[in-house]
mmCIF file of C-alpha atoms in Angstrom:
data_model
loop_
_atom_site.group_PDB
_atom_site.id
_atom_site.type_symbol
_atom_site.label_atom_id
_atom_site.label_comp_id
_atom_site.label_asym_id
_atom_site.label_seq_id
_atom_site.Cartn_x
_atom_site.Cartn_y
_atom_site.Cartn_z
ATOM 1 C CA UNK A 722 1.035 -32.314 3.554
ATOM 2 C CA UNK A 723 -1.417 -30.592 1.308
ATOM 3 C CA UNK A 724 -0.560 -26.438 0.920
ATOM 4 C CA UNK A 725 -4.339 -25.890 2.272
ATOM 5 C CA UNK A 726 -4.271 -27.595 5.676
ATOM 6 C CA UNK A 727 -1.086 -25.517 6.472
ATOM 7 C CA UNK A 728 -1.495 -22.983 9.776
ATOM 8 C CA UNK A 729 -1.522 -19.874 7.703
ATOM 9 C CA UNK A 730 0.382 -18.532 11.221
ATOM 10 C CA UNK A 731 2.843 -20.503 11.270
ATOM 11 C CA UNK A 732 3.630 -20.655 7.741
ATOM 12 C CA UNK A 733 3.679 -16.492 7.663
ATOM 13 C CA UNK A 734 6.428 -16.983 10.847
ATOM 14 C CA UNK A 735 8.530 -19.282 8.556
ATOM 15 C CA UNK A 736 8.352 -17.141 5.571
ATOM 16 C CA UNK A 737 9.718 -14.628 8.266
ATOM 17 C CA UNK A 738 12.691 -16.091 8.967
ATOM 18 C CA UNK A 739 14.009 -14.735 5.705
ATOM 19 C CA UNK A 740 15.514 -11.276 6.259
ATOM 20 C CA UNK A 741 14.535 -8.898 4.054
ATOM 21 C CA UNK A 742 14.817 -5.599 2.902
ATOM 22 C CA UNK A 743 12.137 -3.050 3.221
ATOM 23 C CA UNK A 744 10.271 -0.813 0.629
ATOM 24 C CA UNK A 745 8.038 1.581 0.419
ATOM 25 C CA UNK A 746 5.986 1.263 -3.261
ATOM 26 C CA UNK A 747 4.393 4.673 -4.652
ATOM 27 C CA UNK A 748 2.671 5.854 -7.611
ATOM 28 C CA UNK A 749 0.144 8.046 -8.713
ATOM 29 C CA UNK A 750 -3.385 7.873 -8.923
ATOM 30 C CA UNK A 751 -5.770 9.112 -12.097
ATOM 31 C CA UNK A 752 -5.976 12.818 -10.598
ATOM 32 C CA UNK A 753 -2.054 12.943 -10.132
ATOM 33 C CA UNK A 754 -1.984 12.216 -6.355
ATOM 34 C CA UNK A 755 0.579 10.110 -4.671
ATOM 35 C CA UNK A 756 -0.167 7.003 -3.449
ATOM 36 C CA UNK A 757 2.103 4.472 -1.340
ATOM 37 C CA UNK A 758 2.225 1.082 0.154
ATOM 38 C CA UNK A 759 4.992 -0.684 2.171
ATOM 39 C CA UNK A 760 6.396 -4.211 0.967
ATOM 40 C CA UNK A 761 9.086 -6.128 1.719
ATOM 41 C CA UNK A 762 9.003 -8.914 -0.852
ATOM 42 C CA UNK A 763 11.289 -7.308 -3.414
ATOM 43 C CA UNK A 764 14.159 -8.619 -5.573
ATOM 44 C CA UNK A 765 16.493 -7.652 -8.205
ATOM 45 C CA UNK A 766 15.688 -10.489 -11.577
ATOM 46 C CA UNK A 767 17.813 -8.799 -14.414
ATOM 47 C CA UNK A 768 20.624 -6.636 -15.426
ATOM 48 C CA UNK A 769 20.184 -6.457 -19.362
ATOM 49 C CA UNK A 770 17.374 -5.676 -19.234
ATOM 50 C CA UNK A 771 17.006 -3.908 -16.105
ATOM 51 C CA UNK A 772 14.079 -5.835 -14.057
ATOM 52 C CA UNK A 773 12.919 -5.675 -10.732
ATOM 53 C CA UNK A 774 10.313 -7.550 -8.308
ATOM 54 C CA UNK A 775 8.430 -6.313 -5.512
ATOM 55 C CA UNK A 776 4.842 -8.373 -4.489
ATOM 56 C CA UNK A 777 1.511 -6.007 -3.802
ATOM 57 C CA UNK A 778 -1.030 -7.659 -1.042
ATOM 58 C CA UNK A 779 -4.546 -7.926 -2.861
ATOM 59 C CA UNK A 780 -6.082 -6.469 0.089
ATOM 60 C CA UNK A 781 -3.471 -3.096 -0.161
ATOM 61 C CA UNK A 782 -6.072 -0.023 -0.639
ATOM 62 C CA UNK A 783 -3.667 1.142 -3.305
ATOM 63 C CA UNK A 784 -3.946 -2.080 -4.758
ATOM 64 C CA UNK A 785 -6.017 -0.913 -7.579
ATOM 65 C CA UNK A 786 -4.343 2.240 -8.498
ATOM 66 C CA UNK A 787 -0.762 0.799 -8.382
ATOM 67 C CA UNK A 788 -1.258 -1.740 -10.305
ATOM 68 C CA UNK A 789 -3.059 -0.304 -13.437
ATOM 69 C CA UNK A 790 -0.242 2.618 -13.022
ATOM 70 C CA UNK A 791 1.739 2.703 -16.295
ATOM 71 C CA UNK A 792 5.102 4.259 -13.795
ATOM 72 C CA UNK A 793 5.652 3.426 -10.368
ATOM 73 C CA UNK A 794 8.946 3.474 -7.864
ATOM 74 C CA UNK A 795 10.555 1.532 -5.093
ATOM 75 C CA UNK A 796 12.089 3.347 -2.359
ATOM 76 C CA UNK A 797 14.565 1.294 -0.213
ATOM 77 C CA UNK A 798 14.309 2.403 2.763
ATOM 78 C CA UNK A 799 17.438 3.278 5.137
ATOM 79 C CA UNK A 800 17.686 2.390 8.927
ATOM 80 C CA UNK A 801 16.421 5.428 10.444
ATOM 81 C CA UNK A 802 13.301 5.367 8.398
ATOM 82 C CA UNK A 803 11.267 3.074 10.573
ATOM 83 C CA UNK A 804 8.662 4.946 11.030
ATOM 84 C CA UNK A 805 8.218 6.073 7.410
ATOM 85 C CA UNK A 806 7.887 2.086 7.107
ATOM 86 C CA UNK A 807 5.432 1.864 9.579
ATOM 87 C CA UNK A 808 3.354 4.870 8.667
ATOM 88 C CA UNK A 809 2.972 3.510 4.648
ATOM 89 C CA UNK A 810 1.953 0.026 6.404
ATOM 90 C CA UNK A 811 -1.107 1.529 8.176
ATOM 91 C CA UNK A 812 -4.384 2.899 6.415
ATOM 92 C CA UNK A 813 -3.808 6.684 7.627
ATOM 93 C CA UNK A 814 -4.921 9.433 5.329
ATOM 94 C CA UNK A 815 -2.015 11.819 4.193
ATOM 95 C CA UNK A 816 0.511 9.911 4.950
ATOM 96 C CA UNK A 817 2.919 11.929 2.707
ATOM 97 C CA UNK A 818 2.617 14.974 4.397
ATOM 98 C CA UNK A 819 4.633 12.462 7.272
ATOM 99 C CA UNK A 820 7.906 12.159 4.990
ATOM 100 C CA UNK A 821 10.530 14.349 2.577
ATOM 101 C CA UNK A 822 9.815 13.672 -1.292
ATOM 102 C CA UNK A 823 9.586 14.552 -4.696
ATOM 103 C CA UNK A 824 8.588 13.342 -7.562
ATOM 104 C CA UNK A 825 11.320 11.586 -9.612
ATOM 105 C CA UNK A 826 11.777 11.720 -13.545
ATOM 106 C CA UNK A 827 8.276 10.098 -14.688
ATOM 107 C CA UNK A 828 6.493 11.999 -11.452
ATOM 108 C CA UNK A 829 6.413 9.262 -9.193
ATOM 109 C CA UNK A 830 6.774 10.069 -5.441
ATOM 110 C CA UNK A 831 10.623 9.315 -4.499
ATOM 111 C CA UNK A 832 11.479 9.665 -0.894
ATOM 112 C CA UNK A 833 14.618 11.397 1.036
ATOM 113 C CA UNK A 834 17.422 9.842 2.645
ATOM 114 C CA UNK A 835 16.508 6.182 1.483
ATOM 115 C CA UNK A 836 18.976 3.918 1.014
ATOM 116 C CA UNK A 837 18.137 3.985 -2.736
ATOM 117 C CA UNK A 838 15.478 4.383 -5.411
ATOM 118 C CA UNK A 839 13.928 2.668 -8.455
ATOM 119 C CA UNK A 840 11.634 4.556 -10.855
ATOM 120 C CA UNK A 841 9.960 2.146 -13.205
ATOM 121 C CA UNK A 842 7.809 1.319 -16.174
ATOM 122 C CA UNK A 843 5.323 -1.319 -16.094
ATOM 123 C CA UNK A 844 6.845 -4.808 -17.580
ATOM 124 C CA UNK A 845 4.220 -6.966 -16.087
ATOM 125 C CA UNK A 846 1.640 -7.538 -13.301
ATOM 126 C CA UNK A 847 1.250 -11.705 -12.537
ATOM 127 C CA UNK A 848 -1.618 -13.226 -10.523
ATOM 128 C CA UNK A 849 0.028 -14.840 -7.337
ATOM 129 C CA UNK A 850 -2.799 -16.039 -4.926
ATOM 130 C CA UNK A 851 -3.411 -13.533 -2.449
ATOM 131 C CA UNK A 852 -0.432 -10.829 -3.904
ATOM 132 C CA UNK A 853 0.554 -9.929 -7.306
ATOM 133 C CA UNK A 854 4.013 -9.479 -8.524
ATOM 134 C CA UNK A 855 4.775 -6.530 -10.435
ATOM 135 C CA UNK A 856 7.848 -6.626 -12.392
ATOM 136 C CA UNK A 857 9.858 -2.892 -13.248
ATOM 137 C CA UNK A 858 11.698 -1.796 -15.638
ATOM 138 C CA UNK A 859 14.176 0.481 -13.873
ATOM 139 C CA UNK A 860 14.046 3.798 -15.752
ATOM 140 C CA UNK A 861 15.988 5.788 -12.976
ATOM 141 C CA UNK A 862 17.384 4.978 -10.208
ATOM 142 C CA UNK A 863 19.990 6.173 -7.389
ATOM 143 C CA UNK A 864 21.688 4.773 -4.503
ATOM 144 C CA UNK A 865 22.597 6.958 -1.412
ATOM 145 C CA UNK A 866 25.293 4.709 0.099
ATOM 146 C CA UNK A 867 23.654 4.679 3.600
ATOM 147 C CA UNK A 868 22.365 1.348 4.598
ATOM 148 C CA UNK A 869 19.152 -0.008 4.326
ATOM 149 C CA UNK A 870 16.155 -1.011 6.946
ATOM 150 C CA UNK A 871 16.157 -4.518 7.475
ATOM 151 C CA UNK A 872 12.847 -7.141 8.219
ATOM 152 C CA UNK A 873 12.493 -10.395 10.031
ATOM 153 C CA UNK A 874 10.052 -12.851 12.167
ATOM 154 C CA UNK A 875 8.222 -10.001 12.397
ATOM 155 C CA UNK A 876 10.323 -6.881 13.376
ATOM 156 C CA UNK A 877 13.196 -4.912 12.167
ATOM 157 C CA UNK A 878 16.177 -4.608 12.349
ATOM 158 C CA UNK A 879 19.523 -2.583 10.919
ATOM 159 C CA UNK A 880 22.754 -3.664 10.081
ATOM 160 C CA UNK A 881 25.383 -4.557 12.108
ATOM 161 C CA UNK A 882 29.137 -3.204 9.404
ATOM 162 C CA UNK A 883 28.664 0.518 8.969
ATOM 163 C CA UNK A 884 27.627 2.486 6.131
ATOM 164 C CA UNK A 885 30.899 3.332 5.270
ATOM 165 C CA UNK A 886 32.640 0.280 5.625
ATOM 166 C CA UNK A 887 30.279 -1.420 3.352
ATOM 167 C CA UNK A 888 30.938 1.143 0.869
ATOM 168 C CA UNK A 889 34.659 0.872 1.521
ATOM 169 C CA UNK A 890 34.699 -2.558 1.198
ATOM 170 C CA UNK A 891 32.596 -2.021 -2.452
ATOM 171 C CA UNK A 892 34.675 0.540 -3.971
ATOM 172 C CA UNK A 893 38.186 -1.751 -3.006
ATOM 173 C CA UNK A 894 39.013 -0.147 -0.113
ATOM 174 C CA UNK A 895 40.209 -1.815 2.808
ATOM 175 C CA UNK A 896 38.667 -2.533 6.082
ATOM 176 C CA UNK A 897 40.334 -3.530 9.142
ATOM 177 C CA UNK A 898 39.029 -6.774 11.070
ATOM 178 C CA UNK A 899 40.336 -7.939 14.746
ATOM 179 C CA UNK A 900 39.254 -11.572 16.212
ATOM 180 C CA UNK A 901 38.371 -11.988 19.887
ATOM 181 C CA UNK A 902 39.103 -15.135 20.826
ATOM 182 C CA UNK A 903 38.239 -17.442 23.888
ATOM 183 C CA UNK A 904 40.250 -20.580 25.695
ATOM 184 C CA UNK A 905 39.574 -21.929 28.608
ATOM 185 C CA UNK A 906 36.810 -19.408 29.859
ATOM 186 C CA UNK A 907 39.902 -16.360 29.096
ATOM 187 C CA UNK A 908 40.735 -14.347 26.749
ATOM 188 C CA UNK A 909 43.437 -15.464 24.034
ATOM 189 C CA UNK A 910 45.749 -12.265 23.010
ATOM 190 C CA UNK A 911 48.850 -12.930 21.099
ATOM 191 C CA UNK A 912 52.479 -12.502 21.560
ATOM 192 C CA UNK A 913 54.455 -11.752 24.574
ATOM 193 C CA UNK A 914 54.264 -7.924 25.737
ATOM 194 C CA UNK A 915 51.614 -5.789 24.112
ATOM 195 C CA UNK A 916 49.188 -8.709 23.737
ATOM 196 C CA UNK A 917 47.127 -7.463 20.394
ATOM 197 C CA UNK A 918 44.099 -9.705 19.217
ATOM 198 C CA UNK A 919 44.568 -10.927 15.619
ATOM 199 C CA UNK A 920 43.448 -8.789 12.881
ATOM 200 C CA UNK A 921 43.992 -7.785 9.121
ATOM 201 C CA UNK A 922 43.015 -5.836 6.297
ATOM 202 C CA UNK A 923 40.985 -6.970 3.812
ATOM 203 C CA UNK A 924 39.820 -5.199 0.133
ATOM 204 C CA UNK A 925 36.470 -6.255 -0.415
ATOM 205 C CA UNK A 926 35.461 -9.935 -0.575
ATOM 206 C CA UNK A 927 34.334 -11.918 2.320
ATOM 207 C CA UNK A 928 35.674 -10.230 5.296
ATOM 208 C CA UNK A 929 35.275 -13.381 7.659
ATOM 209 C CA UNK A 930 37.004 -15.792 5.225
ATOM 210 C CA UNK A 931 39.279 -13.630 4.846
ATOM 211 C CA UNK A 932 40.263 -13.141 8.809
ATOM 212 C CA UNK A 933 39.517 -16.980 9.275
ATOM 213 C CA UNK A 934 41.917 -17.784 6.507
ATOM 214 C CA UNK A 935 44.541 -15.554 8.777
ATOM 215 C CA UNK A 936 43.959 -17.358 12.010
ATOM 216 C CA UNK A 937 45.138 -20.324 10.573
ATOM 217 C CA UNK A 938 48.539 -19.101 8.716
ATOM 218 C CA UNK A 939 49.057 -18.187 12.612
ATOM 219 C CA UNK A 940 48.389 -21.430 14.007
ATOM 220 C CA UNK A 941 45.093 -21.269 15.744
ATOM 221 C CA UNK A 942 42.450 -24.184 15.084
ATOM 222 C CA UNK A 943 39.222 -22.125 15.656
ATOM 223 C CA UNK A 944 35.452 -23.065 16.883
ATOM 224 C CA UNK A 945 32.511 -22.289 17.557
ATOM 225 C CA UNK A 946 32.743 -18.653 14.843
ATOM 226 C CA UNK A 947 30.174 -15.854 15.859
ATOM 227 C CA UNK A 948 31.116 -12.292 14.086
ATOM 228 C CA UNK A 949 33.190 -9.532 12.801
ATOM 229 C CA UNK A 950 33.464 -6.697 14.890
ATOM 230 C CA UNK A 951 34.469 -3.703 12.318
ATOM 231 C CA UNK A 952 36.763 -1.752 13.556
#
C-alpha cells in the first residue's frame, strides 16, 4: 500500500502505540524572550560526540524561531508536570509565567523539577515532511533522578518502579522483588507455616529475569507473567 492512501488517523494511533517520553523544547527569540514548544519525538543518537534528537511540527508557532536558534534545550519532563506539558502544547500567550525556570549556561529557558535537562548547540536541522529534526549537541546537561512523564495512544502516563528504586537499581543497589502467584483460581504461598510469596534481591539488571530465573531454582514452571510489584 502506497504511504499516501494511508488514514493519516489511524496511522497517527499506530505511531502512538510507542511510549514515549515527553519534552518540553525552549529557546530564545531575536529580542531575548523565551520561547517553548512540547514534543515527544526525542532520542539520544551519540555519546562521543554528545548528540541528541527531538522532531519540531512545521506548523509549531515557534517553529521559526527555534529552528534558526544557534542554542536551544530539552527539558524532560517529570510525572507531576502534566500540566506544564499540556500548557507548552496549546497556543496560550505567557505561558512561562505558568512554570519555575531559569535560564541555563547559554541562556536558554531550563525548567524546575524535570526529570532532566539538555542545553544544546545547533548540529543540524533536516527536512522531514511535515516536522524537522533538529539534532543537539549537549553542552550542559543535568539529571534530577525523579522519573519522567510518560506518552502513549494518546494520553499519559507515569511509571509504575519508583524513583528511587530506579535509581537504586542504577547506582548497584539492590531492590527487593516478591512474585504473586496463582493455581487453581488460589493463591500459591510457599512453605509450611508462615507462607511467604517468593522474592529476592537483585543489583541492577533485569529485575524480572532475574526473579523468573529464581522461580525456577525453586521448582515452579510459571505462565501467563504480568509484573513486578516493587516492594
Amino acid at each position: 500500500m502506497k504511504a499516501d492512501v494511508f488514514n493519516p488517523r489511524a496511522l497517527r494511533e499506530a505511531f502512538g502505540a510507542f511510549p514515549t517520553a515527553v519534552t518540553v523544547i525552549t529557546a530564545n527569540d531575536p529580542a531575548d524572550r523565551p520561547v517553548g514548544s512540547t514534543a515527544n519525538s526525542f532520542a539520544s543518537v551519540s555519546l562521543d560526540p554528545p548528540l541528541l534528537l527531538v522532531c519540531l511540527a512545521k506548523t509549531s508557532r515557534d517553529y521559526p524561531t527555534v529552528t534558526k536558534a544557534e542554542h536551544f534545550a530539552i527539558n524532560i519532563l517529570s510525572e507531576a508536570q502534566k500540566n506544564v506539558s499540556i500548557k507548552f502544547a496549546r497556543p496560550a500567550e505567557d505561558r512561562f509565567a505558568a512554570v519555575d525556570w531559569a535560564r541555563g549556561p547559554n541562556g536558554c529557558p531550563i525548567f524546575a523539577q524535570v526529570a532532566a535537562w539538555f542545553e544544546c548547540s545547533m548540529h543540524d536541522v533536516i527536512e522531514a515532511g511535515d516536522h524537522v529534526m533538529m539534532v543537539g549537541r549537549v553542552t550542559a546537561f543535568e539529571s534530577s533522578g525523579l522519573n519522567g512523564l510518560g506518552y502513549a495512544r494518546g494520553g499519559y502516563f507515569t511509571p509504575r518502579v519508583p524513583a528511587k528504586a530506579v535509581s537504586s537499581a542504577a547506582g548497584g543497589g539492590e531492590i527487593c522483588a516478591a512474585a504473586v502467584l496463582e493455581r487453581h483460581g488460589s493463591l500459591f504461598p510457599l512453605g509450611d507455616e508462615n507462607l511467604p510469596f517468593p522474592s529476592c534481591s537483585a543489583a541492577g539488571g533485569d529485575l524480572a529475569n532475574t526473579l523468573a530465573s529464581h522461580l525456577e531454582q525453586l521448582g515452579l514452571s510459571v505462565h501467563d507473567w504480568f509484573s513486578l510489584l516493587d516492594l
